[in-house]
Every structure is written in C-alpha cells, then in structure tokens.
Tab-separated table of C-alpha atoms in Angstrom:
chain	number	residue	atom	x	y	z
K	2	MET	CA	19.888	19.478	-50.720
K	3	PRO	CA	17.232	18.229	-48.223
K	4	ASN	CA	18.447	16.917	-44.683
K	5	ASN	CA	17.579	13.500	-44.766
K	6	LYS	CA	18.915	12.931	-41.357
K	7	PRO	CA	16.554	11.610	-38.877
K	8	GLU	CA	15.701	13.755	-35.434
K	9	SER	CA	17.883	13.308	-32.627
K	10	ILE	CA	16.121	10.984	-30.455
K	11	PHE	CA	16.820	13.772	-27.916
K	12	ASN	CA	14.655	16.350	-29.990
K	13	VAL	CA	12.137	13.731	-30.301
K	14	MET	CA	12.198	13.199	-26.421
K	15	ALA	CA	12.531	17.141	-25.697
K	16	LYS	CA	8.880	17.449	-27.459
K	17	ALA	CA	7.419	14.573	-25.572
K	18	VAL	CA	8.553	15.776	-22.381
K	19	HIS	CA	7.670	18.984	-22.436
K	20	GLU	CA	4.346	18.308	-23.412
K	21	ALA	CA	3.792	15.714	-20.849
K	22	ASN	CA	5.241	18.223	-17.944
K	23	LYS	CA	2.730	20.624	-19.195
K	24	ALA	CA	-0.220	18.556	-19.238
K	25	VAL	CA	0.291	17.881	-15.369
K	26	GLY	CA	0.840	21.348	-14.469
K	27	TRP	CA	4.688	21.959	-14.402
K	28	TRP	CA	4.092	24.979	-17.213
K	29	ASP	CA	1.182	26.235	-15.293
K	30	GLU	CA	2.840	29.307	-14.469
K	31	PRO	CA	3.777	31.414	-17.600
K	32	ASP	CA	6.753	32.997	-16.958
K	33	ARG	CA	9.113	29.596	-15.392
K	34	ASN	CA	12.263	30.981	-14.766
K	35	VAL	CA	15.099	29.646	-16.810
K	36	TYR	CA	17.877	30.175	-13.858
K	37	GLU	CA	15.462	28.166	-11.613
K	38	LEU	CA	14.954	25.369	-13.859
K	39	LEU	CA	18.849	25.068	-14.611
K	40	GLN	CA	19.583	25.210	-10.767
K	41	LEU	CA	17.042	22.368	-10.154
K	42	THR	CA	19.013	20.505	-12.909
K	43	ILE	CA	22.065	20.955	-11.068
K	44	THR	CA	20.461	19.848	-7.729
K	45	GLU	CA	19.848	16.292	-9.450
K	46	ILE	CA	23.575	15.916	-10.268
K	47	SER	CA	23.614	17.009	-6.477
K	48	GLU	CA	21.342	13.981	-5.705
K	49	ALA	CA	23.578	11.722	-7.744
K	50	THR	CA	26.398	12.771	-5.662
K	51	GLU	CA	24.783	11.853	-2.391
K	52	GLY	CA	23.451	8.670	-4.185
K	53	GLU	CA	27.224	7.605	-4.961
K	54	ARG	CA	28.557	8.888	-1.621
K	55	LYS	CA	25.794	6.600	0.380
K	56	ASP	CA	26.227	3.898	-2.211
K	57	LEU	CA	22.171	4.029	-2.085
K	58	MET	CA	19.639	2.523	-4.321
K	59	ASP	CA	16.711	5.111	-5.714
K	60	ASP	CA	13.768	5.246	-3.712
K	61	HIS	CA	11.356	5.061	-7.005
K	62	LEU	CA	13.377	2.825	-9.304
K	63	PRO	CA	14.809	0.597	-6.557
K	64	HIS	CA	16.606	-1.913	-8.724
K	65	ARG	CA	19.086	1.247	-10.058
K	66	LYS	CA	21.738	2.896	-8.653
K	67	MET	CA	20.639	5.987	-7.449
K	68	GLY	CA	22.930	8.013	-9.020
K	69	GLU	CA	21.957	6.350	-12.269
K	70	VAL	CA	18.134	7.435	-11.926
K	71	GLU	CA	19.540	11.734	-10.757
K	72	LEU	CA	21.618	11.589	-13.645
K	73	ALA	CA	18.495	10.702	-15.786
K	74	ASP	CA	16.244	13.018	-13.950
K	75	ALA	CA	18.954	15.804	-14.569
K	76	VAL	CA	18.641	14.602	-18.561
K	77	ILE	CA	15.118	14.885	-18.204
K	78	ARG	CA	14.928	18.553	-16.818
K	79	LEU	CA	17.161	19.654	-19.727
K	80	LEU	CA	14.810	18.110	-22.105
K	81	ASP	CA	12.202	19.683	-20.935
K	82	MET	CA	13.608	22.866	-21.300
K	83	ALA	CA	14.497	22.201	-24.695
K	84	GLY	CA	11.124	21.295	-25.428
K	85	ALA	CA	9.597	24.934	-23.931
K	86	TRP	CA	12.561	27.089	-25.662
K	87	GLY	CA	13.350	25.063	-28.717
K	88	TRP	CA	16.895	24.020	-28.152
K	89	LYS	CA	18.014	21.389	-30.468
K	90	TYR	CA	20.497	18.936	-29.849
K	91	LYS	CA	23.194	18.549	-32.665
K	92	SER	CA	23.925	14.499	-32.807
K	93	GLY	CA	27.802	14.037	-32.228
K	94	ILE	CA	30.180	14.551	-28.989
K	95	SER	CA	30.378	18.122	-28.395
K	96	PRO	CA	33.803	19.709	-28.665
K	97	MET	CA	32.777	21.710	-25.467
K	98	LEU	CA	33.099	19.018	-22.849
K	99	PRO	CA	34.379	20.261	-19.878
K	100	LYS	CA	38.312	19.723	-19.495
K	101	GLY	CA	38.641	16.683	-17.553
K	102	LEU	CA	35.599	14.972	-17.423
K	103	LEU	CA	36.733	11.970	-19.496
K	104	ALA	CA	40.004	11.967	-17.384
K	105	ALA	CA	38.066	12.154	-14.236
K	106	THR	CA	37.687	8.992	-11.940
K	107	ASN	CA	36.088	10.145	-8.717
K	108	LYS	CA	32.540	10.410	-8.958
K	109	GLY	CA	32.541	13.662	-6.967
K	110	GLU	CA	34.792	15.241	-9.644
K	111	VAL	CA	32.608	14.279	-12.928
K	112	HIS	CA	29.260	15.464	-10.870
K	113	PHE	CA	31.229	18.605	-10.293
K	114	ARG	CA	32.222	19.093	-14.165
K	115	LEU	CA	28.452	18.191	-14.845
K	116	SER	CA	27.343	20.989	-12.862
K	117	GLN	CA	29.805	23.522	-14.626
K	118	THR	CA	27.956	22.462	-18.379
K	119	ILE	CA	24.720	23.405	-16.720
K	120	THR	CA	26.028	26.645	-15.507
K	121	GLU	CA	27.514	27.074	-18.730
K	122	LEU	CA	24.329	26.856	-20.472
K	123	GLY	CA	22.772	29.458	-17.623
K	124	ILE	CA	25.738	31.575	-18.396
K	125	ALA	CA	24.791	31.576	-22.129
K	126	ILE	CA	21.204	32.278	-21.873
K	127	GLN	CA	22.261	35.069	-19.464
K	128	PHE	CA	24.558	36.787	-21.754
K	129	GLY	CA	22.150	36.353	-24.699
K	130	SER	CA	23.585	34.401	-26.872
K	131	GLU	CA	21.605	33.317	-30.107
K	132	LYS	CA	19.380	29.923	-29.969
K	133	PRO	CA	22.553	27.869	-32.001
K	134	VAL	CA	24.910	28.533	-29.261
K	135	ILE	CA	22.525	27.802	-26.461
K	136	SER	CA	21.529	24.710	-28.587
K	137	GLN	CA	25.249	23.721	-28.246
K	138	ARG	CA	25.435	24.288	-24.713
K	139	TYR	CA	22.784	22.265	-24.425
K	140	THR	CA	24.028	19.536	-26.563
K	141	THR	CA	27.451	19.708	-24.186
K	142	ALA	CA	25.390	19.032	-21.032
K	143	ILE	CA	23.448	16.249	-22.699
K	144	ASP	CA	26.514	14.738	-23.761
K	145	ALA	CA	28.370	15.164	-20.525
K	146	ILE	CA	25.869	13.691	-18.451
K	147	MET	CA	25.411	10.398	-20.594
K	148	LEU	CA	29.195	10.077	-20.902
K	149	ALA	CA	29.493	10.405	-17.387
K	150	GLY	CA	26.839	7.773	-16.641
K	151	GLY	CA	28.567	5.667	-19.481
K	152	LYS	CA	31.587	5.858	-17.451
K	153	PHE	CA	30.575	4.509	-14.386
K	154	GLY	CA	28.665	1.870	-16.584
K	155	TYR	CA	25.002	3.459	-15.863
K	156	ASP	CA	22.127	2.784	-18.527
K	157	VAL	CA	21.137	6.396	-18.548
K	158	MET	CA	18.819	6.134	-21.256
K	159	GLY	CA	17.171	3.358	-19.601
K	160	ALA	CA	16.639	4.973	-16.634
K	161	MET	CA	15.260	7.863	-18.552
K	162	HIS	CA	12.695	6.069	-20.012
K	163	GLU	CA	11.459	4.250	-16.645
K	164	LYS	CA	11.348	7.677	-14.826
K	165	ILE	CA	9.251	9.265	-17.230
K	166	ASN	CA	6.909	6.207	-17.509
K	167	TYR	CA	7.155	6.207	-13.416
K	168	ASN	CA	6.478	10.172	-13.270
K	169	GLN	CA	3.053	9.954	-15.182
K	170	THR	CA	1.767	7.935	-12.705
K	171	ARG	CA	3.086	9.690	-9.316
K	172	ALA	CA	0.505	11.456	-7.081
K	173	ASP	CA	2.854	14.693	-6.292
K	174	HIS	CA	3.129	15.006	-9.978
K	175	LYS	CA	-0.260	16.003	-10.243
K	176	ARG	CA	-1.478	19.000	-10.592
K	177	GLU	CA	-3.362	19.334	-7.395
K	178	ALA	CA	-0.561	17.647	-5.421
K	179	ARG	CA	1.615	20.174	-6.928
K	180	ALA	CA	-0.302	23.475	-5.742
K	181	ALA	CA	-0.786	22.071	-2.280
K	182	GLU	CA	1.141	23.304	0.683
K	183	ASN	CA	4.847	21.857	0.511
K	184	GLY	CA	4.030	20.694	-2.852
K	185	LYS	CA	6.363	20.318	-5.970
K	186	LYS	CA	6.174	24.146	-6.708
K	187	PHE	CA	9.132	26.313	-6.554
C-alpha cells in the first residue's frame, strides 16, 4: 500500500536549509564533524539561556526575543545536519522526550533538558546506531525544542523562517567572510 502522507515540513526544510548552507560554503570542508555541529547546536541553546537570563531581544531579529530566535537557530542547525546525513523527521510527538521537560517551569531547566536531547543524538551516532534510531533521536530533539518554545509562548517556526531568510543576506555568512581571519569557521 503506497504511503500517501505528505512529507513532513521538517524533512522538506532540511533539504532546503542544507542546500542553502552548501551554496554559501558551510559545507566546503568535505569531512564536517557531526560532534562539532552538535556542540554548536548546544551553543544555540546556551545562547537562548543567556537571552532569557538577561531578558534580551535578538540582535538580528530585534522584534523577537533572543531566546525564541536561538531556539530557532538550534532547529536550523539540526535541519542542516539532517539534510547532510539523511536523517528523517517522523511526524508525531516523540516518546523519548527528556524526562521533566513538560513539567519544568524554569527556562534554564528546560534549556538543560534540550541540551540533553542533543547529547543523546550524539551518543546514538557515537555508538553506531542505525539511521532509524538516529532519525528518532533527531525527531526527539526537534520535538523537544518546538515544545519548549510553545511552552514559553514562542513562535519558533516563524522565527526559523525569518532567520533563514535573514541568513541568506548576511555578509558574515558569505564564503569569503567565513574563510577570513576570525570568520565563522570552526
């Protein structure tokens, strides 16, 4: 029986984000390190924490809270990796959400639990899990970030769309700027 379900928006976005990032040089290094990229995703969560701690508005999308945009950035990073390595988002709420995420009321605790989901994705990769297991951990990370954003009244999906569009015009995201001294290379 054919699968007539439409492809998840996250799977469509993963392809588009990855292709856009390849076009501007994010993937010029042939052997991108998945652990570096996962750590950079955790860094986005840490930046969300800092934004919440200081009650900051985002400096790139100044009409949005920094916490909201940094959560969007974390999803964008995950989408990019999914596009590169073929991870698939499986629609529906993941049964592996981090314990305590839904009950947590403190944004710092929520962000800690989000970082756990990213780490668990890395552990699945480290131990050579099959692609369906990695895709499930990836799905869990996306679900956790989206739920956390909704829990605090954030429009993470809207912020993602705005940030993706904004990033296409950023001078510091151009290939030449990335390669420059103190550029956005790792």
